[in-house]
Short mmCIF file of C-alpha atoms (C1' of nucleotides) in Angstrom, two decimals:
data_model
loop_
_atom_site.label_atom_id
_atom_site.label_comp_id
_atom_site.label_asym_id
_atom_site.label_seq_id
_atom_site.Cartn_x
_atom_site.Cartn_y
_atom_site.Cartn_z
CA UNK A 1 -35.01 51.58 -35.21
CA UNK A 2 -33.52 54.34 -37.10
CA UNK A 3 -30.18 55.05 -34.71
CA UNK A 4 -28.97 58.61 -36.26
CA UNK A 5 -30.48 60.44 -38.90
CA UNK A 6 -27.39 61.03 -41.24
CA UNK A 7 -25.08 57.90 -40.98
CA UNK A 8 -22.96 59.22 -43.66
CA UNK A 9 -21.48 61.76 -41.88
CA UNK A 10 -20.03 59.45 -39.47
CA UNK A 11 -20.53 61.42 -36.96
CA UNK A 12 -19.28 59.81 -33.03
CA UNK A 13 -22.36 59.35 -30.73
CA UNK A 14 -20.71 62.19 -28.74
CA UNK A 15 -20.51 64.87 -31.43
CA UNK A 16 -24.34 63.76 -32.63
CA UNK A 17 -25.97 64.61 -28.64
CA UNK A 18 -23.25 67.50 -28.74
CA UNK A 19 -24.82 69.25 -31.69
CA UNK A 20 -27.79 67.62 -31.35
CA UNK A 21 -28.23 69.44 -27.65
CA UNK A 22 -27.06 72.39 -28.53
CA UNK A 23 -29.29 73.47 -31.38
CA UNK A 24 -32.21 72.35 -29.05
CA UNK A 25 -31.32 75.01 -26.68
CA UNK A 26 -30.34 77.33 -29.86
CA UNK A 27 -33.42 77.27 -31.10
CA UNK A 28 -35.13 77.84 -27.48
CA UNK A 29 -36.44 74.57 -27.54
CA UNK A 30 -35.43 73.90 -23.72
CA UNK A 31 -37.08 76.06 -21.48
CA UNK A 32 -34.50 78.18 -19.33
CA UNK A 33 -33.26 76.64 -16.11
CA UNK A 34 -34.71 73.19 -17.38
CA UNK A 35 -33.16 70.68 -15.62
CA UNK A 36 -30.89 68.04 -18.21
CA UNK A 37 -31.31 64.57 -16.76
CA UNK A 38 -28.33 63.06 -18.27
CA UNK A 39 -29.87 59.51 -18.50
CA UNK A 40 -33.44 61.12 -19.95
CA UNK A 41 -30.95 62.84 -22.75
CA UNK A 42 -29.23 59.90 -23.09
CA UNK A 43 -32.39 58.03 -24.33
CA UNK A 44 -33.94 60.56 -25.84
CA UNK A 45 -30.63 61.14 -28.36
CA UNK A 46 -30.23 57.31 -28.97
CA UNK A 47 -26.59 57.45 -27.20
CA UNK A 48 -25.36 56.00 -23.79
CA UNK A 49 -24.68 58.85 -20.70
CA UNK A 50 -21.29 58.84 -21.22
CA UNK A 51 -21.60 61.26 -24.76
CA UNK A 52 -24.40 62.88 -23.40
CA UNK A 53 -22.02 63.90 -20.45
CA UNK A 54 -19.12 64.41 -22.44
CA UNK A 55 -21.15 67.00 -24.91
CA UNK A 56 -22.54 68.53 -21.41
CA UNK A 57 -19.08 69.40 -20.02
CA UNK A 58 -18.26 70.65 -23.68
CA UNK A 59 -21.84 72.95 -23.62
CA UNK A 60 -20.55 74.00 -19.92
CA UNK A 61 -17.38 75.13 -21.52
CA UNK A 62 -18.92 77.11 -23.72
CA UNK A 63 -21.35 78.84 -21.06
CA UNK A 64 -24.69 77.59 -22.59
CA UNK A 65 -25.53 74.89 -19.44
CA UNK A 66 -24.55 75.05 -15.90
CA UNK A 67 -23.21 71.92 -14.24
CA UNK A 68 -22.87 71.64 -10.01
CA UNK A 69 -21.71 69.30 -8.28
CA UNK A 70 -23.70 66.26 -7.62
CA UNK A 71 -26.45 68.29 -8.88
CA UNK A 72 -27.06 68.41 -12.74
CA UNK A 73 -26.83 70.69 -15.64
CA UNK A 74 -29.13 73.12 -16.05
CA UNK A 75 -29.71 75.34 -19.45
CA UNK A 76 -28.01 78.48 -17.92
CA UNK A 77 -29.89 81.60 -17.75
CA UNK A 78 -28.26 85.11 -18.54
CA UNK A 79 -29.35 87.92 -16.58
CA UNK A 80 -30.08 91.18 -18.27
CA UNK A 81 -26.99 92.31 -16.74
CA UNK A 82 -25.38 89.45 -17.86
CA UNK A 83 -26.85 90.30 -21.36
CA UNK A 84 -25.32 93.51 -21.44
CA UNK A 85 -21.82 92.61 -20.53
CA UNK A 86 -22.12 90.16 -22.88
CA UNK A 87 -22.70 92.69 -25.63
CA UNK A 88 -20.45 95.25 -24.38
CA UNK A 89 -17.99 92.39 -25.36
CA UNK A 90 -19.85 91.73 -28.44
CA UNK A 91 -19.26 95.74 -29.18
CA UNK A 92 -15.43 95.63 -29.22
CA UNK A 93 -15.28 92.76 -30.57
CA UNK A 94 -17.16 93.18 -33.61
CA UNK A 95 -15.91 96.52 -33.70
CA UNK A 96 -12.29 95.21 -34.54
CA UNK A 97 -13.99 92.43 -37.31
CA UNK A 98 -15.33 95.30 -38.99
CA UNK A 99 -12.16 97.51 -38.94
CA UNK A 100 -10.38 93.95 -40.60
CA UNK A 101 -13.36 93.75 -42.85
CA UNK A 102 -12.65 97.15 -44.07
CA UNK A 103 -9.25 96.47 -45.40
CA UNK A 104 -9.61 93.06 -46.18
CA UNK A 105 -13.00 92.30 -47.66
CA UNK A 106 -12.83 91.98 -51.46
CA UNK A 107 -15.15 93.81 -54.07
CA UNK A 108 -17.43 90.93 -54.14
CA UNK A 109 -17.97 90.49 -50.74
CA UNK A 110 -18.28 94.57 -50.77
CA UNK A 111 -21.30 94.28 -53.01
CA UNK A 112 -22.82 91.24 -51.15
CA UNK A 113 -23.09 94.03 -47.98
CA UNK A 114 -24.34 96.49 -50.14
CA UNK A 115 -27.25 93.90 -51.30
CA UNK A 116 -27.74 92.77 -47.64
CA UNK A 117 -28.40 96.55 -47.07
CA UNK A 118 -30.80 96.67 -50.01
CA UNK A 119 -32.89 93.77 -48.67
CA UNK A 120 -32.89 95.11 -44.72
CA UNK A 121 -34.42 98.11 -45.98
CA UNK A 122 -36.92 96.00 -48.32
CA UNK A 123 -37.87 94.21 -45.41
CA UNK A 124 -38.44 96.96 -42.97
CA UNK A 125 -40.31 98.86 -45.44
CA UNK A 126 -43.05 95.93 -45.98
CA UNK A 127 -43.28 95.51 -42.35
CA UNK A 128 -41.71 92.19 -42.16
CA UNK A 129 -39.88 91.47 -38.35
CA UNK A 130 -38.96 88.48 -38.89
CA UNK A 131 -36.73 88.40 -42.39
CA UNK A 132 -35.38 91.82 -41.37
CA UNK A 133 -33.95 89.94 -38.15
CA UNK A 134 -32.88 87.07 -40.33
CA UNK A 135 -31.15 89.35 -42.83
CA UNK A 136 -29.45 91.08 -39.67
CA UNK A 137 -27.61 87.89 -38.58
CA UNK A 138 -26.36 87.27 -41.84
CA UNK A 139 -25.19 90.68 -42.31
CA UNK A 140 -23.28 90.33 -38.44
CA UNK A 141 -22.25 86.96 -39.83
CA UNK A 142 -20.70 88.08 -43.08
CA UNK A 143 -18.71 90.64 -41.67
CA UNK A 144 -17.34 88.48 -38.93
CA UNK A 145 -16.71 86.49 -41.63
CA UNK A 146 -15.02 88.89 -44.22
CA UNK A 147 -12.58 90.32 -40.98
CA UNK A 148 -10.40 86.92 -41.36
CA UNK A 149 -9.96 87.03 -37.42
CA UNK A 150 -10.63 83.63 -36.75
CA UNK A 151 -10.23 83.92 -32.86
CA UNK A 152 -12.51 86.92 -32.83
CA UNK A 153 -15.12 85.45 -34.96
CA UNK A 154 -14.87 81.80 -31.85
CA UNK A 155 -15.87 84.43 -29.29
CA UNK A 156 -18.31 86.16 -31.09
CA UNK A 157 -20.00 83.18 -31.90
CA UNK A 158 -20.37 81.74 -28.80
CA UNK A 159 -20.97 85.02 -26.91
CA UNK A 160 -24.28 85.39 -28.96
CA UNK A 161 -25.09 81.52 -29.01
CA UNK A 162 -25.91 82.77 -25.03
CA UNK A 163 -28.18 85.68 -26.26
CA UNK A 164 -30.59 83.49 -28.07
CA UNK A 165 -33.95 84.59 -25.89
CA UNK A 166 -32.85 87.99 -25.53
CA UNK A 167 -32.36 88.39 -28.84
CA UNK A 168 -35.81 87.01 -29.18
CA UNK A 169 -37.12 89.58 -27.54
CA UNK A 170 -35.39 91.97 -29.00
CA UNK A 171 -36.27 91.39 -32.74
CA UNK A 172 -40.06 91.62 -31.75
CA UNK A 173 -40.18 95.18 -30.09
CA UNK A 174 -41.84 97.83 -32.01
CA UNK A 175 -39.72 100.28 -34.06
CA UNK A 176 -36.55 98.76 -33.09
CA UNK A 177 -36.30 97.50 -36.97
CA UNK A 178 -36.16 101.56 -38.29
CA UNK A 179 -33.70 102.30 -35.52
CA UNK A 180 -31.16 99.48 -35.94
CA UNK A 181 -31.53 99.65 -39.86
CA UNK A 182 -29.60 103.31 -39.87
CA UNK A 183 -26.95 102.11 -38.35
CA UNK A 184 -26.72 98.99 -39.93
CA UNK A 185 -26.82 100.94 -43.28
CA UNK A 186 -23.97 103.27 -41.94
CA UNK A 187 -21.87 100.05 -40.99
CA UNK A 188 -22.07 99.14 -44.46
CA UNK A 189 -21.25 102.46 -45.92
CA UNK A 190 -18.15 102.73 -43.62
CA UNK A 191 -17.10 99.22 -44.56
CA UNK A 192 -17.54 99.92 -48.74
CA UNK A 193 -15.63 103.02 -48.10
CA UNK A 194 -12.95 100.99 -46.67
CA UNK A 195 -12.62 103.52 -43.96
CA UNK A 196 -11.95 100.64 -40.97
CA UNK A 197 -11.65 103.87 -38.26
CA UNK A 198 -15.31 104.94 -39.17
CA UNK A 199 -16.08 101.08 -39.34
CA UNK A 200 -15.35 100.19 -36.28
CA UNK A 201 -17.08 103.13 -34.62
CA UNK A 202 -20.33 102.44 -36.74
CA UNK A 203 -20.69 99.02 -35.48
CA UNK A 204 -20.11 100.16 -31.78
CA UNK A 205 -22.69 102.76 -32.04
CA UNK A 206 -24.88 100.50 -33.18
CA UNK A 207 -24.16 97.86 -30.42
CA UNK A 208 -24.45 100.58 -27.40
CA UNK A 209 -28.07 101.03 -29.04
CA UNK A 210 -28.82 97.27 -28.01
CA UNK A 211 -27.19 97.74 -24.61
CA UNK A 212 -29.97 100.99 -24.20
CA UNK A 213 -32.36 98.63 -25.96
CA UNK A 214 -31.62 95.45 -23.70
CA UNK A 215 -31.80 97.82 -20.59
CA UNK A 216 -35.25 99.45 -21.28
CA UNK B 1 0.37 56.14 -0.98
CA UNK B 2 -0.75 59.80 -0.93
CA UNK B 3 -3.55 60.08 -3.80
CA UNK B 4 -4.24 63.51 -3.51
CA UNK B 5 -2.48 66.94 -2.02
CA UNK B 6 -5.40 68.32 -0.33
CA UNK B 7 -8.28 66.33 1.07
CA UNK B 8 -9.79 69.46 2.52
CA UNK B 9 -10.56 70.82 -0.70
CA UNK B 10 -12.75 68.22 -1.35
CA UNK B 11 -12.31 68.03 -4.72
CA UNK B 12 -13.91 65.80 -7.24
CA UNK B 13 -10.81 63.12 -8.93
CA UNK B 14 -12.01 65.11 -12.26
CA UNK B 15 -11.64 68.38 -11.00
CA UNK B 16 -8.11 67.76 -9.34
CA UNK B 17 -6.90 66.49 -12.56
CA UNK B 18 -8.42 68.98 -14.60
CA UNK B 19 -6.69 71.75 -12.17
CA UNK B 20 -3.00 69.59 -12.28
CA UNK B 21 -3.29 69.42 -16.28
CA UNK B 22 -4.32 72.97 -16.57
CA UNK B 23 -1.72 74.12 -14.45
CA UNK B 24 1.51 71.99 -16.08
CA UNK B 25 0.37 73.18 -19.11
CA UNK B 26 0.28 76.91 -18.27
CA UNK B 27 3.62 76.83 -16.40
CA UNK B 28 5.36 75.08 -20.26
CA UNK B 29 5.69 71.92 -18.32
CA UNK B 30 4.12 70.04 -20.61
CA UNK B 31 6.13 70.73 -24.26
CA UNK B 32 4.14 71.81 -26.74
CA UNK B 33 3.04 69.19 -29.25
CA UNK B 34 3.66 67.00 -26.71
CA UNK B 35 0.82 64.05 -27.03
CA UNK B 36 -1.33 63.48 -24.10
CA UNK B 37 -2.10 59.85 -23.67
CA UNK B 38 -5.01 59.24 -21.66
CA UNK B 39 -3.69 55.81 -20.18
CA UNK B 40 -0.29 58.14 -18.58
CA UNK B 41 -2.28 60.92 -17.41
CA UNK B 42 -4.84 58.69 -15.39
CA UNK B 43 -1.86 56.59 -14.08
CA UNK B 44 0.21 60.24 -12.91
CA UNK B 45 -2.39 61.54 -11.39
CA UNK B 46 -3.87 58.70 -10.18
CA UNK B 47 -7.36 59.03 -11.32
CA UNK B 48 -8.97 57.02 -13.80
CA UNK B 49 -9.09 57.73 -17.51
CA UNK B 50 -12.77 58.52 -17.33
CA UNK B 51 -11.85 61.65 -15.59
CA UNK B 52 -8.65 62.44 -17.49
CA UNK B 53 -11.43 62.10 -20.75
CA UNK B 54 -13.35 64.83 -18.67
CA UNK B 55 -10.66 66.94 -18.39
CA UNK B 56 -9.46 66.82 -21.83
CA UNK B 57 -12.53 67.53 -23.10
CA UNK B 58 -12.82 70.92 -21.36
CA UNK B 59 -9.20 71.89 -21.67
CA UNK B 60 -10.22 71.29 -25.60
CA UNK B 61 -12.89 73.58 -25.36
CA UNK B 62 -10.51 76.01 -23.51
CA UNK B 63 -8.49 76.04 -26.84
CA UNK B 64 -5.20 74.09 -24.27
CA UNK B 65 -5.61 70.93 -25.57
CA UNK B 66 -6.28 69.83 -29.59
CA UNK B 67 -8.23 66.56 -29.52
CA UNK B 68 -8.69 64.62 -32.92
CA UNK B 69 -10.65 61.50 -33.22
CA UNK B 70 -9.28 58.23 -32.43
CA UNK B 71 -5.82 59.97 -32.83
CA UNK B 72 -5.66 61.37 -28.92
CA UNK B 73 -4.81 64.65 -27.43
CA UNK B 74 -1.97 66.96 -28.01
CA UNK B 75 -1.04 70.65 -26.19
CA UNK B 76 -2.02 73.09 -28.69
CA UNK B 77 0.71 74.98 -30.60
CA UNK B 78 -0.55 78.78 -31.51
CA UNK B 79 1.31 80.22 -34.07
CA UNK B 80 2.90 83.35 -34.62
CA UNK B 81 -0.33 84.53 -36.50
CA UNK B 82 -2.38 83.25 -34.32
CA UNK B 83 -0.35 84.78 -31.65
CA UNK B 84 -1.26 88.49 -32.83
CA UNK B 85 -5.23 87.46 -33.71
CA UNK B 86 -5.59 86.69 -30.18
CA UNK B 87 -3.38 89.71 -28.72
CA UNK B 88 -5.87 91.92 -31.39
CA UNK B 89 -8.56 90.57 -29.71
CA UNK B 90 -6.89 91.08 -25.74
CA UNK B 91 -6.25 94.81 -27.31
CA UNK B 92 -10.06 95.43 -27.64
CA UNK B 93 -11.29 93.37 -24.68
CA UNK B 94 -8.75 94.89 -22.38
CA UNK B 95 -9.29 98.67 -23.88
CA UNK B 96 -13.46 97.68 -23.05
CA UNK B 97 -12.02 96.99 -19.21
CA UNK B 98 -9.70 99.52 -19.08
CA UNK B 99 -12.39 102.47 -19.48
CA UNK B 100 -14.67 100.58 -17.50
CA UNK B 101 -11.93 100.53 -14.66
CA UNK B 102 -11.65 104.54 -15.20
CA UNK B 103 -15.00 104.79 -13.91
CA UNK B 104 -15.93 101.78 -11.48
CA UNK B 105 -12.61 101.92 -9.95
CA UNK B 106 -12.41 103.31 -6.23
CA UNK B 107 -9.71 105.40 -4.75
CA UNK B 108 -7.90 102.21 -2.83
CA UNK B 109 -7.99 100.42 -6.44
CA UNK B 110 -6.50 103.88 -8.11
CA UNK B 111 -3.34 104.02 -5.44
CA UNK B 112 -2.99 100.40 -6.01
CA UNK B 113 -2.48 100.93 -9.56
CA UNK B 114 -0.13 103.99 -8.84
CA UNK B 115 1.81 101.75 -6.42
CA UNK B 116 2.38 98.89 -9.48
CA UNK B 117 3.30 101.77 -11.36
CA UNK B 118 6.37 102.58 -9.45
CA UNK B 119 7.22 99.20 -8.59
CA UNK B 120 7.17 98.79 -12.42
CA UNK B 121 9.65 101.48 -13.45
CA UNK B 122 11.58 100.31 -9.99
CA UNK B 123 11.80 96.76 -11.23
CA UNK B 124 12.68 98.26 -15.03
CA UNK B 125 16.04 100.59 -13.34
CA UNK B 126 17.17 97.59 -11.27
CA UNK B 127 17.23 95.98 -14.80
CA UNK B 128 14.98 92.99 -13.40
CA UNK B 129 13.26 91.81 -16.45
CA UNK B 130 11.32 88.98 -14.16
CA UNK B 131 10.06 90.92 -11.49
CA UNK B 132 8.71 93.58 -14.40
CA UNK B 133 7.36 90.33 -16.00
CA UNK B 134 4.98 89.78 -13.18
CA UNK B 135 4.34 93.30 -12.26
CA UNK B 136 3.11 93.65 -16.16
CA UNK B 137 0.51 90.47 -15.23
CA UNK B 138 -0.67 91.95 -12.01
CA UNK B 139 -1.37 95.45 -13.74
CA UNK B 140 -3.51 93.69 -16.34
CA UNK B 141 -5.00 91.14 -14.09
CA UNK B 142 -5.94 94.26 -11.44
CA UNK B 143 -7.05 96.37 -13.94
CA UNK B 144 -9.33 93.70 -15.72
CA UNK B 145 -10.87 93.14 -12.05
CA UNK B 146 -11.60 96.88 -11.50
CA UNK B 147 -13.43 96.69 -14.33
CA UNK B 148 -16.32 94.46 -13.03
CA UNK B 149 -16.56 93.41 -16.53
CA UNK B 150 -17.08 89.77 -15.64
CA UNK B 151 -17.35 88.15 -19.19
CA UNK B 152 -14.90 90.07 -20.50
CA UNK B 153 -12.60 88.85 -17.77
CA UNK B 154 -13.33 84.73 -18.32
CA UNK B 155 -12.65 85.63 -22.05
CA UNK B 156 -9.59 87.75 -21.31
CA UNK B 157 -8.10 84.65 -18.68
CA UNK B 158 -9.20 82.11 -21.93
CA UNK B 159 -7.07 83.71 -24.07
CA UNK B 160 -4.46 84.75 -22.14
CA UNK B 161 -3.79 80.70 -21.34
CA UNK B 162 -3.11 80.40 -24.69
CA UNK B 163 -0.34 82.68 -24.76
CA UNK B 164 2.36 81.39 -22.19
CA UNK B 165 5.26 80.37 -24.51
CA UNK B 166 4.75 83.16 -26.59
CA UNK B 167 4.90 85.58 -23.75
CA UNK B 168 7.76 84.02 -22.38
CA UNK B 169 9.75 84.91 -25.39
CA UNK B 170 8.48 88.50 -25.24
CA UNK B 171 9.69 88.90 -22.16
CA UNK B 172 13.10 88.52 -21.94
CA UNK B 173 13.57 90.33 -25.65
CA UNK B 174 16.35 92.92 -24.68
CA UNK B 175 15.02 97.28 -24.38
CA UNK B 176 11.26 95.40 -24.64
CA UNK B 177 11.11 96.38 -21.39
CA UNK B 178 11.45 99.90 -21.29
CA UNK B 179 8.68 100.74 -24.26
CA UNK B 180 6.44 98.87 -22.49
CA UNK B 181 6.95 101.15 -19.17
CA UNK B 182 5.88 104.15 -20.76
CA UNK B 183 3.23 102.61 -21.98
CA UNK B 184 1.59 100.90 -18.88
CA UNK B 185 2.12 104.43 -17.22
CA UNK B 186 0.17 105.64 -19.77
CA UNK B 187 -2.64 103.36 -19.23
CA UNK B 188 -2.36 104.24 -14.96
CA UNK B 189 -2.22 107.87 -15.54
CA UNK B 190 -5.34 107.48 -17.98
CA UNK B 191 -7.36 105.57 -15.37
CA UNK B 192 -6.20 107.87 -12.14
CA UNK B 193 -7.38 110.84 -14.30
CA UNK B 194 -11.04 108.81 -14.84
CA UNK B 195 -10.76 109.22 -18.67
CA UNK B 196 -11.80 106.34 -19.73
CA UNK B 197 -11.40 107.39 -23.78
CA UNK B 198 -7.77 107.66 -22.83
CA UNK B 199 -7.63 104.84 -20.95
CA UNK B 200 -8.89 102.67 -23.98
CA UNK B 201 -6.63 104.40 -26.27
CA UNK B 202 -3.51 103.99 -23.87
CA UNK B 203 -4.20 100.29 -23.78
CA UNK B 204 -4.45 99.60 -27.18
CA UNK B 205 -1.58 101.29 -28.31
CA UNK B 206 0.21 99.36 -26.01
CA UNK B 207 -0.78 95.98 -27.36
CA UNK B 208 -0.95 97.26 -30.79
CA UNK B 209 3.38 97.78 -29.60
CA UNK B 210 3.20 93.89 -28.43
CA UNK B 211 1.81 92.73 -31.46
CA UNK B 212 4.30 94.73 -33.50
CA UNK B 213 6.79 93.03 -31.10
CA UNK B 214 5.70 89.33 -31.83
CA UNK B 215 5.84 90.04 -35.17
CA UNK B 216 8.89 91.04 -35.10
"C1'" DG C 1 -48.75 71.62 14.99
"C1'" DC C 2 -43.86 72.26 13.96
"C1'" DC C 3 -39.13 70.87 13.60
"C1'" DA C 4 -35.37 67.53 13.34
"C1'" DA C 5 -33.60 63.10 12.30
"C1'" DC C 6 -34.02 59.39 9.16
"C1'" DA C 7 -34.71 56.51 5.17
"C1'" DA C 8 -36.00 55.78 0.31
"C1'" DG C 9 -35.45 57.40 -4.32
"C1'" DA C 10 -33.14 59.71 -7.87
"C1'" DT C 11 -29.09 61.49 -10.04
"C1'" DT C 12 -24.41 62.21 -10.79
"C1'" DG C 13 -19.39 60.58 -10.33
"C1'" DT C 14 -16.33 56.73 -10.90
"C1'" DC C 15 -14.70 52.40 -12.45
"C1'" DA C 16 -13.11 48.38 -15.28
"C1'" DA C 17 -13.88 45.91 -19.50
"C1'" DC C 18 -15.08 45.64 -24.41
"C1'" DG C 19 -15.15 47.18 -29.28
"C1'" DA C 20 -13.56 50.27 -33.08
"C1'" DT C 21 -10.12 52.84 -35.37
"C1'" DT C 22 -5.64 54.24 -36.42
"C1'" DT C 23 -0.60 53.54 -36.71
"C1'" DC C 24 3.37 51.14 -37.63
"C1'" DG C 25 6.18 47.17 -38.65
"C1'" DT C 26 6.37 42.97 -41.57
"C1'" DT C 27 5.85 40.11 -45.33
"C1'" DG C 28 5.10 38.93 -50.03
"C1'" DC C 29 5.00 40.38 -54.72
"C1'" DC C 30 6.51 42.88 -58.77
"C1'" DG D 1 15.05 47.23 -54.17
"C1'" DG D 2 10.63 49.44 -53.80
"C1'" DC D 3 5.75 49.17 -53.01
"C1'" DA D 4 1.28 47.32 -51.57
"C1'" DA D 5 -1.35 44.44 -48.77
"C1'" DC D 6 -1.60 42.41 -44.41
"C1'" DG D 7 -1.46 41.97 -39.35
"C1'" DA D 8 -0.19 43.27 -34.63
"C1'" DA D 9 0.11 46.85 -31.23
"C1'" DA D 10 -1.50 50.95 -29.33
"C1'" DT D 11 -4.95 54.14 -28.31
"C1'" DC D 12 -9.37 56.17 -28.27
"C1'" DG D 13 -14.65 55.59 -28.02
"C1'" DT D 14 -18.36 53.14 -25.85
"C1'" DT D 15 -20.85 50.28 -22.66
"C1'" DG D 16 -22.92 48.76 -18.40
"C1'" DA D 17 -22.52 48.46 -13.54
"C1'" DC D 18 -21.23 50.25 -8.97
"C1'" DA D 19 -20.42 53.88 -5.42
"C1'" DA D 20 -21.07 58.55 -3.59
"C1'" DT D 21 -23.98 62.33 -3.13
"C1'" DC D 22 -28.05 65.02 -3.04
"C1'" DT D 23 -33.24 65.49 -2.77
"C1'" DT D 24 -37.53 64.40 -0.95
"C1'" DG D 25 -41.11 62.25 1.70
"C1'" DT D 26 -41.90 60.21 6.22
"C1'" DT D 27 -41.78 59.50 11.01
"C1'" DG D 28 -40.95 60.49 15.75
"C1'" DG D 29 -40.43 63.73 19.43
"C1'" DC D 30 -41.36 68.10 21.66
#
DNA sequence: GCCAACAAGATTGTCAACGATTTCGTTGCC
DNA sequence: GGCAACGAAATCGTTGACAATCTTGTTGGC
């Protein structure tokens, strides 16, 4: 009866359902507004209720289920509204990691955006959605990354672990690739030009093109 | 033996803690470092440890409380760096709100502002460092709620939790008052005048001031 | 036939006890 | 006298059971 998958990482029962539950509903696997029975969890993870609670109140926290009362959790759904504020937030926020990445990024991480730009254009070029939104998270990712602004990069990261299906939908709408690659390309060039002012105002321009995009 | 305060709110024994802990901890009750035993807690607030555990867990999560395995709970300590990477990130959230408050804002909300305003420069002649303390708060906290930005808010609160003992330093820092007059008036007179470009700006360069102040 | 009160089922919230891990003081050895 | 191994105390993590609450299906009355 094989109890956890990795037993070397000695992970706690808790932190197994934690990430265990939270990749499910990364990766869409839980429908929105599914109901989380915590003792169907609790078998279904190998662990007792009490982790699978603790890793709920922990995924509440971080706005990815609801809990009420008496009631259950829920997967939480974001409205498009919702969506939008989110990335409004999303727009500052990696519009100050890009401003830090400017100044701080080294030459090596410099070229590493420069490639990422090479293969976003590859990929919209030969028509290929999927790696082109692939190479687009990375690219978010890396500059996140490269800023050194830890706190900013928490947010960020759980802000857009509540965009998942939007983001799903987003990826697959017809020339939205040619669009968003521009301005990726000019976040790049304002980054490599270590020019945090133009930066900063690249990546927001590109993120107020989502909000339009989100909105219809 | 009165076991809790209010009865009428109906609270849940988890959510009552959670509320005491979060509170003692925001008001520098607690000192920082201080460890958090769950045993003491349940026994002071009379609940039992499973809820304390709750609590913990989501004050963790909140970035209050630093949890390590089988070592227990302590009140987090932000440092001086970490200080400024959170005010950088208050600097862009808060510029997002503040130009969203330029144009949501009514006229009631606009006067209210105005009306801080010169309780704020009253508060700064009477040389009444306190009573500016909590006008500063109110300003922020109104201007974040004219915003309707609702995410940005719950991230804004977040991080502003983290921040008590530093702020309470700021504060009483001798002529820190006065620059940071002009500068809120900068931010009211941007937001009567519906600008919300100047708004944003006016924010940011006062919290770009704060973090030169916590730098010192 | 429709609505309200009721009861059964399901689910979460709470509790006390057990087991695992870490910390710290003690003892024995070099 | 200093250091390592050992053991006791403290504390957290986990378990299973119980109580409170909500949901749902049923029944009785109008």
């Amino acid at each position: 009866m094989p109890k956890e998958a990795r037993p070397g990482t000695g992970e706690q029962a808790k932190q197994h359902a934690l990430e265990q539950l939270r990749q499910a509903i990364s990766r869409g696997e839980m429908a929105p507004a599914q109901r989380l029975v915590e003792n169907e969890l609790a078998e279904q993870f190998g662990v007792t209720r009490a982790s699978i609670r603790a890793a709920l109140i922990e995924l509440a926290s971080e706005g990815l289920v609801e809990r009420i009362r008496n009631r259950g959790s829920r997967v939480r759904v974001v409205s498009v509204e919702e969506a939008v504020a989110i990335t409004e937030c999303r727009m500052v926020l990696e519009g100050l990691c890009a401003a830090k990445a400017a100044v701080e990024a080294d030459e090596e991480q410099l070229t590493e955006l420069a490639d990422l730009g090479t293969a976003m254009s590859k990929a919209v070029a030969d028509g290929e959605p999927l790696t082109y939104s692939d190479l687009n998270h990375q690219l978010h990712a890396r500059i996140r990354e490269f800023s050194g602004q830890r706190v900013a990069v928490e947010l960020l990261e759980r802000l857009n672990a509540q965009l998942v299906r939007h983001r799903f939908q987003l990826a697959l709408r017809p020339g939205r690739a040619q669009r968003s690659l521009g301005e990726h390309l000019a976040v790049i060039e304002a980054i490599r030009a270590r020019d945090p002012q133009a930066a900063e105002a690249a990546v927001r321009a590109h993120l107020a093109s989502v909000i339009d995009a989100l909105s219809e």
